[in-house]
Coordinates of C-alpha atoms in Angstrom, one line a residue:
M1 CA -57.9 31.7 6.1
K2 CA -59.1 28.3 4.8
R3 CA -62.7 27.1 5.6
L4 CA -63.3 29.6 8.4
S5 CA -67.0 30.0 8.9
L6 CA -66.5 33.2 10.8
S7 CA -63.4 35.3 11.4
L8 CA -62.0 35.5 14.9
L9 CA -62.1 39.2 14.5
S10 CA -65.7 39.5 13.3
L11 CA -67.4 37.6 16.0
A12 CA -70.0 39.5 18.0
L13 CA -68.2 39.1 21.3
A14 CA -68.8 40.7 24.7
G15 CA -67.1 40.5 28.0
S16 CA -67.7 41.3 31.6
L17 CA -65.3 41.7 34.5
T18 CA -66.7 42.0 38.0
A19 CA -65.1 41.8 41.4
C20 CA -66.9 39.2 43.4
G21 CA -66.3 38.5 47.0
N22 CA -66.1 35.1 48.6
T23 CA -65.1 33.9 52.0
N24 CA -61.4 33.6 51.2
K25 CA -60.5 36.5 48.8
S26 CA -61.8 38.9 46.2
Q27 CA -62.4 37.1 42.9
T28 CA -62.4 38.7 39.5
D29 CA -64.9 37.2 37.1
F30 CA -64.9 37.7 33.4
T31 CA -68.0 37.1 31.2
M32 CA -67.8 37.2 27.4
A33 CA -70.7 36.8 25.0
M34 CA -69.7 35.3 21.7
G35 CA -71.6 35.5 18.4
E36 CA -70.6 32.0 17.4
D37 CA -70.9 28.6 19.0
I38 CA -68.0 26.3 19.8
S39 CA -67.6 23.1 17.7
S40 CA -64.8 21.4 19.6
F41 CA -61.7 22.0 21.8
D42 CA -59.7 19.6 19.6
S43 CA -57.1 22.0 18.1
A44 CA -56.4 19.5 15.3
S45 CA -60.0 19.3 14.0
I46 CA -61.4 22.8 14.2
A47 CA -61.3 25.9 11.9
D48 CA -64.2 28.0 13.2
G49 CA -63.6 31.3 14.9
G50 CA -65.4 30.5 18.1
S51 CA -63.4 27.4 18.8
I52 CA -60.1 29.1 17.9
Q53 CA -60.9 32.0 20.3
V54 CA -61.5 29.8 23.3
I55 CA -58.6 27.4 22.5
K56 CA -56.3 30.4 22.6
A57 CA -57.5 31.0 26.2
A58 CA -57.2 27.4 27.3
T59 CA -53.9 26.4 25.7
E60 CA -50.5 27.7 24.6
G61 CA -48.1 26.6 22.0
L62 CA -44.3 26.9 21.6
M63 CA -44.7 30.6 21.0
S64 CA -47.3 33.0 22.4
H65 CA -48.5 36.7 22.2
G66 CA -47.0 39.6 24.2
K67 CA -48.8 42.6 25.6
N68 CA -48.9 44.3 22.3
G69 CA -49.6 41.3 20.1
E70 CA -45.9 40.6 19.3
T71 CA -44.6 37.0 19.1
I72 CA -42.9 35.9 22.3
N73 CA -41.7 32.6 23.8
G74 CA -44.6 30.4 25.0
L75 CA -44.0 26.9 26.3
A76 CA -40.6 27.2 24.6
E77 CA -38.3 28.9 27.1
S78 CA -35.7 29.3 24.3
V79 CA -35.3 28.6 20.7
E80 CA -32.3 28.1 18.4
T81 CA -32.3 28.4 14.6
S82 CA -29.7 26.7 12.4
K83 CA -27.5 28.7 10.1
D84 CA -29.4 27.6 7.0
G85 CA -32.7 28.6 8.6
K86 CA -34.2 25.1 8.1
T87 CA -34.0 23.6 11.6
Y88 CA -35.6 25.0 14.8
T89 CA -34.7 23.6 18.2
F90 CA -37.2 24.5 21.0
H91 CA -36.2 24.0 24.6
L92 CA -39.4 23.6 26.8
R93 CA -39.8 25.4 30.1
D94 CA -41.1 23.5 33.2
A95 CA -44.8 23.4 32.6
K96 CA -47.8 21.2 33.3
W97 CA -51.2 20.2 31.9
S98 CA -54.2 21.1 34.0
N99 CA -54.3 17.6 35.5
G100 CA -50.7 18.0 36.8
T101 CA -49.0 15.9 34.1
V102 CA -45.7 17.4 32.9
I103 CA -45.7 18.8 29.4
K104 CA -43.2 17.0 27.2
A105 CA -41.7 17.3 23.7
D106 CA -43.8 14.3 22.6
D107 CA -47.0 16.3 23.3
F108 CA -45.9 18.5 20.4
V109 CA -45.0 15.6 18.2
Y110 CA -48.4 14.0 18.7
G111 CA -50.2 17.4 18.4
F112 CA -48.6 17.9 15.0
Q113 CA -49.2 14.3 13.9
R114 CA -52.8 14.3 15.0
I115 CA -53.9 16.9 12.4
F116 CA -52.8 14.5 9.6
K117 CA -54.5 11.6 11.4
V118 CA -57.9 13.4 11.5
S119 CA -57.3 15.3 8.2
G120 CA -58.0 18.6 10.0
P121 CA -58.9 21.7 8.1
Y122 CA -55.7 23.5 8.9
I123 CA -53.5 20.6 7.6
Y124 CA -52.4 22.8 4.7
M125 CA -50.6 25.1 7.3
F126 CA -48.0 22.4 7.9
G127 CA -46.9 22.2 4.2
S128 CA -45.7 24.5 1.5
A129 CA -48.6 26.9 2.0
G130 CA -47.5 27.6 5.6
A131 CA -44.7 26.1 7.8
N132 CA -43.0 24.0 5.1
I133 CA -42.3 21.2 7.5
V134 CA -40.4 18.3 6.0
N135 CA -42.7 15.7 4.4
A136 CA -45.9 17.6 5.3
D137 CA -47.1 18.0 1.7
K138 CA -46.6 14.2 1.1
L139 CA -48.4 13.3 4.3
M140 CA -51.2 15.7 3.5
G141 CA -51.8 13.9 0.2
E142 CA -51.8 10.5 1.9
A143 CA -54.1 11.8 4.7
L144 CA -56.7 13.2 2.2
S145 CA -56.6 9.9 0.2
K146 CA -57.0 7.9 3.4
K147 CA -53.7 6.0 2.8
L148 CA -51.8 7.5 5.8
T149 CA -50.2 5.0 8.2
D150 CA -48.7 5.5 11.7
K151 CA -45.3 4.6 10.1
D152 CA -45.8 7.5 7.6
L153 CA -46.5 9.9 10.4
K154 CA -43.1 9.3 11.9
T155 CA -41.5 10.9 8.8
L156 CA -43.0 14.3 9.6
G157 CA -40.2 16.7 10.3
I158 CA -40.8 17.1 14.0
T159 CA -39.0 15.0 16.7
A160 CA -38.6 14.9 20.4
K161 CA -34.8 14.9 21.0
D162 CA -35.6 14.4 24.7
D163 CA -38.5 15.2 27.0
K164 CA -37.6 18.9 27.0
T165 CA -36.4 19.4 23.4
V166 CA -38.5 19.7 20.2
V167 CA -36.7 19.7 16.9
I168 CA -38.6 20.9 13.7
K169 CA -37.0 20.6 10.3
L170 CA -38.2 22.6 7.3
T171 CA -37.8 22.2 3.6
K172 CA -36.7 25.8 3.3
P173 CA -36.3 28.9 5.5
V174 CA -39.6 30.4 6.6
P175 CA -39.3 34.0 7.8
Y176 CA -42.6 33.9 9.7
F177 CA -42.1 30.4 11.3
K178 CA -42.0 31.6 14.9
Q179 CA -45.2 33.6 14.4
L180 CA -46.9 30.5 12.9
M181 CA -46.2 28.6 16.1
T182 CA -48.7 30.8 17.9
F183 CA -51.5 29.4 15.7
T184 CA -53.9 26.9 17.4
C185 CA -53.3 24.1 14.9
F186 CA -49.7 23.8 16.2
R187 CA -50.8 23.2 19.8
P188 CA -49.5 20.3 21.8
I189 CA -51.8 17.4 22.7
N190 CA -51.0 14.8 25.4
R191 CA -50.8 11.5 23.5
A192 CA -51.9 9.1 26.3
F193 CA -54.8 11.3 27.4
A194 CA -56.1 11.9 23.9
L195 CA -55.9 8.2 22.9
K196 CA -57.7 7.2 26.1
Q197 CA -60.6 9.7 25.3
G198 CA -60.9 8.5 21.7
K199 CA -63.6 10.3 19.7
N200 CA -64.6 12.2 22.8
Y201 CA -61.4 14.1 23.0
G202 CA -62.1 17.8 23.1
Q203 CA -65.9 17.3 23.3
N204 CA -66.4 17.9 27.0
P205 CA -64.4 19.2 30.0
K206 CA -63.5 15.7 31.3
A207 CA -62.1 14.8 27.8
Y208 CA -59.9 17.8 27.5
L209 CA -56.7 19.1 29.1
S210 CA -55.7 22.8 29.3
N211 CA -52.1 24.1 29.5
G212 CA -52.9 27.9 29.1
P213 CA -54.2 30.6 31.4
F214 CA -57.7 29.1 31.8
K215 CA -59.0 25.6 32.5
L216 CA -62.3 24.4 31.0
V217 CA -64.7 23.3 33.7
S218 CA -68.1 23.1 32.0
W219 CA -69.5 23.5 28.5
V220 CA -73.0 23.3 27.0
K221 CA -73.1 23.7 23.3
G222 CA -75.2 26.7 22.2
S223 CA -75.3 28.0 25.8
K224 CA -72.1 28.7 27.6
A225 CA -68.6 27.5 28.4
E226 CA -67.0 28.2 31.8
F227 CA -63.3 28.3 32.7
E228 CA -61.3 28.8 35.9
K229 CA -57.9 30.3 36.2
N230 CA -55.5 27.4 35.5
N231 CA -53.2 27.3 38.6
T232 CA -50.9 24.8 36.8
Y233 CA -50.1 27.4 34.1
Y234 CA -46.5 28.4 34.4
N235 CA -47.4 32.1 34.4
A236 CA -50.5 31.8 36.6
K237 CA -49.3 34.4 39.0
N238 CA -49.8 37.1 36.3
I239 CA -53.3 36.0 35.3
K240 CA -55.8 38.4 36.9
I241 CA -59.0 36.6 35.9
D242 CA -60.2 33.9 38.3
H243 CA -63.4 32.8 36.5
L244 CA -64.2 33.1 32.8
T245 CA -67.7 32.5 31.4
I246 CA -68.4 32.6 27.7
N247 CA -72.0 32.9 26.6
L248 CA -72.4 31.4 23.2
A249 CA -74.4 32.4 20.0
Q250 CA -75.1 36.0 21.2
T251 CA -76.2 38.8 18.9
A252 CA -74.7 42.2 18.8
Q253 CA -78.0 43.6 20.2
A254 CA -77.9 41.3 23.2
A255 CA -74.2 42.2 23.8
A256 CA -75.0 45.9 23.7
A257 CA -77.9 45.4 26.1
G258 CA -75.6 43.5 28.5
Y259 CA -73.1 46.4 28.3
E260 CA -75.9 48.9 29.1
N261 CA -77.1 47.0 32.2
G262 CA -73.6 46.4 33.5
K263 CA -73.3 42.7 32.9
V264 CA -70.9 43.1 29.9
D265 CA -67.6 45.0 29.9
M266 CA -66.5 44.3 26.4
F267 CA -68.3 43.7 23.1
F268 CA -67.9 44.2 19.4
P269 CA -70.5 46.5 18.0
T270 CA -71.8 45.9 14.5
S271 CA -73.5 48.3 12.1
S272 CA -76.9 47.8 13.8
V273 CA -75.6 49.4 17.1
L274 CA -72.4 51.1 16.0
D275 CA -73.7 54.7 15.9
K276 CA -74.6 54.6 19.6
Y277 CA -71.1 53.8 20.7
K278 CA -68.6 55.2 18.2
N279 CA -68.1 58.4 20.1
K280 CA -68.1 56.9 23.6
K281 CA -65.0 56.4 25.8
G282 CA -63.8 52.9 25.4
F283 CA -64.7 52.6 21.7
S284 CA -62.0 51.8 19.1
S285 CA -61.8 50.3 15.7
Y286 CA -59.2 48.0 14.3
N287 CA -58.1 46.1 11.2
T288 CA -59.2 42.5 11.0
G289 CA -56.9 41.6 8.1
F290 CA -59.9 40.1 6.2
E291 CA -60.2 41.0 2.6
Y292 CA -63.5 40.5 0.8
Y293 CA -63.2 40.1 -3.0
L294 CA -64.9 38.8 -6.1
L295 CA -63.4 35.6 -7.4
P296 CA -63.9 35.3 -11.2
N297 CA -64.1 31.9 -12.8
L298 CA -61.6 32.2 -15.5
K299 CA -63.0 29.1 -17.3
N300 CA -66.1 31.2 -17.9
K301 CA -65.7 32.5 -21.5
A302 CA -67.0 36.0 -20.6
L303 CA -64.9 36.4 -17.5
A304 CA -61.8 35.0 -19.3
N305 CA -62.0 38.3 -21.2
K306 CA -60.0 40.9 -19.2
N307 CA -62.3 43.8 -20.4
I308 CA -65.3 42.1 -18.7
R309 CA -63.3 41.8 -15.5
Q310 CA -62.3 45.4 -15.7
A311 CA -65.9 46.4 -16.2
V312 CA -66.9 44.6 -13.0
S313 CA -64.1 46.2 -11.1
Y314 CA -64.7 49.8 -12.3
A315 CA -68.5 49.5 -11.6
I316 CA -68.1 49.0 -7.8
N317 CA -67.8 52.1 -5.6
R318 CA -65.7 50.6 -2.9
D319 CA -65.4 53.8 -0.7
D320 CA -69.2 54.2 -0.6
F321 CA -69.7 50.5 0.1
A322 CA -67.2 50.3 3.0
K323 CA -68.1 53.6 4.7
S324 CA -71.9 53.8 4.2
I325 CA -72.8 50.2 4.7
F326 CA -70.6 49.0 7.5
K327 CA -69.4 52.1 9.4
D328 CA -67.0 49.9 11.4
G329 CA -63.7 51.0 10.0
S330 CA -63.9 48.9 6.9
T331 CA -62.0 50.4 4.0
A332 CA -61.9 50.2 0.2
A333 CA -59.5 47.5 -1.1
T334 CA -56.7 48.8 -3.2
G335 CA -54.8 45.6 -3.7
F336 CA -54.9 41.9 -2.8
V337 CA -52.8 42.1 0.4
P338 CA -54.5 44.5 2.9
S339 CA -52.7 47.1 4.9
G340 CA -51.7 46.3 8.5
V341 CA -50.8 42.6 7.8
A342 CA -47.2 42.5 6.7
T343 CA -44.2 44.8 6.8
S344 CA -41.0 44.7 4.8
P345 CA -37.5 44.1 6.2
K346 CA -37.3 47.9 6.3
K347 CA -40.6 48.1 8.3
V348 CA -42.7 49.4 5.4
D349 CA -46.3 48.1 5.1
F350 CA -46.7 45.9 2.1
R351 CA -49.7 48.0 0.8
K352 CA -47.5 51.2 0.9
D353 CA -44.7 49.5 -0.9
A354 CA -46.9 47.9 -3.6
G355 CA -49.1 50.9 -4.0
D356 CA -52.7 51.2 -5.2
Y357 CA -54.2 50.1 -8.5
K358 CA -56.4 52.5 -10.5
V359 CA -58.6 49.7 -11.7
F360 CA -60.0 49.4 -8.2
T361 CA -61.2 53.0 -8.3
Y362 CA -64.9 53.5 -9.1
N363 CA -65.5 54.9 -12.6
Q364 CA -68.9 54.2 -14.2
A365 CA -67.9 55.5 -17.6
K366 CA -64.8 53.3 -17.8
A367 CA -66.9 50.4 -16.6
Q368 CA -69.4 50.8 -19.4
K369 CA -66.6 51.3 -22.0
A370 CA -64.7 48.2 -20.9
L371 CA -68.0 46.2 -21.0
N372 CA -68.8 47.4 -24.5
K373 CA -65.3 46.4 -25.7
G374 CA -65.6 43.0 -24.1
L375 CA -69.0 42.3 -25.5
K376 CA -67.8 43.2 -29.0
Q377 CA -64.8 40.8 -28.6
L378 CA -67.2 38.1 -27.5
G379 CA -69.7 38.8 -30.2
K380 CA -72.4 39.3 -27.7
K381 CA -75.0 42.1 -27.0
V382 CA -75.8 40.9 -23.5
I383 CA -74.2 38.5 -21.0
T384 CA -75.4 37.2 -17.7
L385 CA -73.2 36.7 -14.7
R386 CA -74.1 34.7 -11.6
V387 CA -72.9 36.2 -8.3
L388 CA -72.5 33.4 -5.7
Y389 CA -72.5 33.9 -1.9
G390 CA -73.1 32.1 1.3
T391 CA -76.0 33.3 3.4
D392 CA -74.4 32.0 6.6
E393 CA -71.2 34.1 6.0
T394 CA -70.5 37.3 7.8
L395 CA -71.3 40.4 5.7
M396 CA -71.8 38.4 2.5
N397 CA -75.5 39.3 2.1
Q398 CA -74.6 43.0 2.0
F399 CA -71.6 42.3 -0.2
A400 CA -73.6 40.3 -2.8
T401 CA -76.5 42.8 -2.8
Y402 CA -74.2 45.8 -3.4
V403 CA -72.4 44.0 -6.2
Q404 CA -75.7 43.1 -7.8
N405 CA -76.9 46.7 -7.6
S406 CA -73.6 48.0 -9.0
L407 CA -73.3 45.7 -11.9
S408 CA -77.0 45.9 -12.9
K409 CA -76.4 49.6 -13.8
L410 CA -74.3 48.5 -16.8
K411 CA -76.1 48.2 -20.1
G412 CA -75.5 44.8 -21.6
L413 CA -74.9 43.0 -18.3
K414 CA -77.6 41.0 -16.4
V415 CA -76.9 39.8 -12.9
E416 CA -78.3 36.8 -11.1
V417 CA -77.6 36.3 -7.4
V418 CA -77.1 32.7 -6.2
A419 CA -77.6 32.2 -2.5
T420 CA -76.3 29.1 -0.8
T421 CA -74.2 28.1 2.3
K422 CA -70.5 28.6 2.7
Q423 CA -70.0 24.8 2.7
D424 CA -71.7 24.5 -0.6
R425 CA -70.0 27.6 -2.0
V426 CA -66.5 26.5 -1.3
N427 CA -66.6 22.7 -1.3
N428 CA -69.1 22.2 -4.1
R429 CA -69.7 25.1 -6.4
Q430 CA -66.2 26.7 -6.4
K431 CA -64.5 23.4 -6.4
N432 CA -66.5 22.2 -9.3
G433 CA -66.4 25.5 -11.2
D434 CA -70.2 26.0 -10.9
F435 CA -70.0 29.8 -10.5
D436 CA -69.2 33.0 -12.4
L437 CA -68.3 35.5 -9.7
S438 CA -68.0 34.3 -6.1
C439 CA -68.2 36.6 -3.1
T440 CA -65.2 35.4 -1.2
R441 CA -63.0 36.4 1.7
W442 CA -59.6 35.5 3.1
G443 CA -58.0 36.3 6.4
P444 CA -54.3 36.1 7.3
D445 CA -52.9 33.0 8.9
Y446 CA -49.6 34.7 9.5
A447 CA -47.9 38.1 9.1
D448 CA -46.5 37.7 5.6
P449 CA -47.9 38.6 2.1
T450 CA -47.8 34.9 1.0
T451 CA -50.8 34.2 3.2
Y452 CA -52.8 35.8 0.4
L453 CA -50.5 35.5 -2.6
N454 CA -50.2 31.7 -2.3
L455 CA -53.8 31.5 -3.3
L456 CA -53.0 32.6 -6.9
V457 CA -50.2 30.2 -7.6
S458 CA -51.4 27.9 -10.4
S459 CA -50.8 24.7 -8.4
N460 CA -52.5 25.9 -5.2
G461 CA -55.5 23.7 -4.3
D462 CA -57.5 26.8 -3.3
N463 CA -57.0 28.5 -6.7
Y464 CA -60.7 28.0 -7.5
G465 CA -60.7 30.8 -10.1
H466 CA -58.1 28.8 -12.2
Y467 CA -55.7 31.7 -12.5
A468 CA -52.6 30.5 -14.3
S469 CA -49.8 32.8 -15.0
K470 CA -46.2 31.8 -15.7
A471 CA -45.0 35.3 -14.9
Y472 CA -46.8 35.2 -11.5
D473 CA -45.6 31.7 -10.7
A474 CA -42.0 32.7 -11.5
K475 CA -42.2 35.7 -9.2
M476 CA -43.6 33.5 -6.4
N477 CA -40.9 30.8 -6.9
K478 CA -38.3 33.5 -6.8
A479 CA -39.7 34.6 -3.4
Y480 CA -40.0 31.1 -2.1
N481 CA -36.4 30.2 -2.9
S482 CA -34.7 33.5 -2.0
R483 CA -32.5 33.7 1.2
N484 CA -32.1 37.4 0.7
V485 CA -35.1 39.0 2.6
N486 CA -35.0 42.2 0.5
K487 CA -35.0 40.4 -2.8
R488 CA -37.8 38.1 -1.5
W489 CA -39.9 41.1 -0.5
K490 CA -39.4 42.7 -3.9
A491 CA -40.4 39.5 -5.7
L492 CA -43.6 39.4 -3.7
V493 CA -44.5 43.0 -4.5
S494 CA -43.8 42.2 -8.2
A495 CA -46.0 39.1 -8.0
E496 CA -49.0 41.0 -6.7
K497 CA -48.6 43.6 -9.5
V498 CA -48.8 40.8 -12.1
A499 CA -51.9 39.3 -10.5
M500 CA -53.6 42.7 -10.0
N501 CA -52.9 43.8 -13.6
D502 CA -54.4 40.5 -14.7
L503 CA -57.4 41.0 -12.4
A504 CA -56.9 37.5 -11.1
V505 CA -59.2 38.5 -8.3
I506 CA -61.3 41.7 -7.8
P507 CA -60.6 43.1 -4.3
V508 CA -63.6 45.1 -2.9
F509 CA -63.1 45.9 0.8
N510 CA -61.0 45.3 3.9
Q511 CA -63.1 44.4 6.9
G512 CA -62.8 46.6 9.9
G513 CA -63.8 45.8 13.4
A514 CA -65.1 47.8 16.4
Q515 CA -64.8 47.1 20.0
M516 CA -66.3 48.7 23.1
I517 CA -64.4 48.1 26.4
N518 CA -65.4 49.4 29.8
P519 CA -62.8 52.0 30.6
K520 CA -62.3 50.5 34.0
F521 CA -60.4 47.6 32.4
G522 CA -57.1 47.5 30.6
G523 CA -54.8 45.0 28.9
I524 CA -57.2 43.6 26.3
Y525 CA -56.5 43.9 22.6
T526 CA -57.6 42.6 19.2
K527 CA -55.2 42.2 16.3
P528 CA -55.1 40.4 12.9
M529 CA -53.6 36.9 13.1
V530 CA -54.0 37.1 16.9
G531 CA -57.6 37.6 17.8
T532 CA -58.7 39.0 21.1
I533 CA -56.3 38.3 23.9
F534 CA -57.3 38.4 27.6
N535 CA -54.1 37.1 29.2
Y536 CA -53.2 40.6 30.3
A537 CA -56.6 41.9 31.3
Y538 CA -56.8 43.7 34.6
L539 CA -59.1 45.9 36.6
K540 CA -57.6 49.4 36.8

């Protein structure tokens, strides 16, 4: 998941539902404490987990999430797909913005165009790395080079056939396209309203319109955001929360304290408080879909040697790391695509189909043997590797420390840890090749193996390790161009095998998550690609 400063699923969140009486009726209030702040409500310009979480509560796209996390119709009442799989026609239901304005097809046209206008961080999701919308890749290049014009924007493959019909044209069939349409970057934005607000759009309640279950009524950065049930929402009758308050920048300890004193009904325990809750009723763990891995700079002479990369991989005890350090359901990584993210046409998890790789199993003797062989090939007695990480990134301090301790046990290998910010790690050091091993993570944008495997295609802009394999690219191109779902899946499994045998990246662990929910409440869930959904929350 590109440029995310914090996963939706790793936020230290907390929620509280209480029945409050007023003179007219009983009111259900919901209070959630969130570990991150909110940067903006402009769906075109954000990529941080806090903003994504609240935008999901305040708005809805063409498609939405069902009670079990499945993809269902959202603002689209129905959808038709052309025989060649490259044209989607969405028919909008009768729906309104929170100010009473009717939602029209042009709101989606403008919402899609706006991300190119502002060069939003999720712009890549519209092109070949995601939705494959016609002309998106070309427009992305023009947007990033500041050469984009309004005339250019009209060539993007989305049109309003009429006020109730949205037509989206793709360059090729995308099996996960409907699921993509649940993501926040594909939200509609009312053109007239946004243009009137200018740079203030999404920066305060008066400069923002909701179309989802909740309407933003107040927001103080670093403090709290307050929402009310959006009575103009087409499904308002089924929303059981009347007032939503989100306390911002809360720690796990503060969330736990709130749970203990009855002010919080849901929070996400981290390792610091996990032991206290893991055996209590209402506790559960889940898969976040985030994989933490070491990215080797293959332009580094030492790391270009496969034996050196093997030594690094064998030296890390993934099981011990995941279970003893985090205790939150995190598991050892056994491949690049984590389990629980994508299933085959035959409903088999990708990880089960692809299998595990022995090189990711801890073996100190093999690590030392591989290092010795690599050093001999390099004509070196000792090499030094720099381990780069961002101090402001979730779990990265523990990750970097464990890697340093593990690799330092190898004779002939010196390890230096380079601490910086995520911004500097990604946009400066990785981009400019100023690293040896980078502590990296990636979360799924959609339920398909390509959300990870795209990263290793030689032409991908996020391929900071400079992995270039003709065999890998050929497998991926076969998958990209295949209309046969089974052959496509087989090609993706084969592609991962090529990359893992090459040790293009060194997977370490899959991040787990833990949640504690007051047993009095139901209907709340947390899933990869979805986040935490409160649309179906209710008091039992």
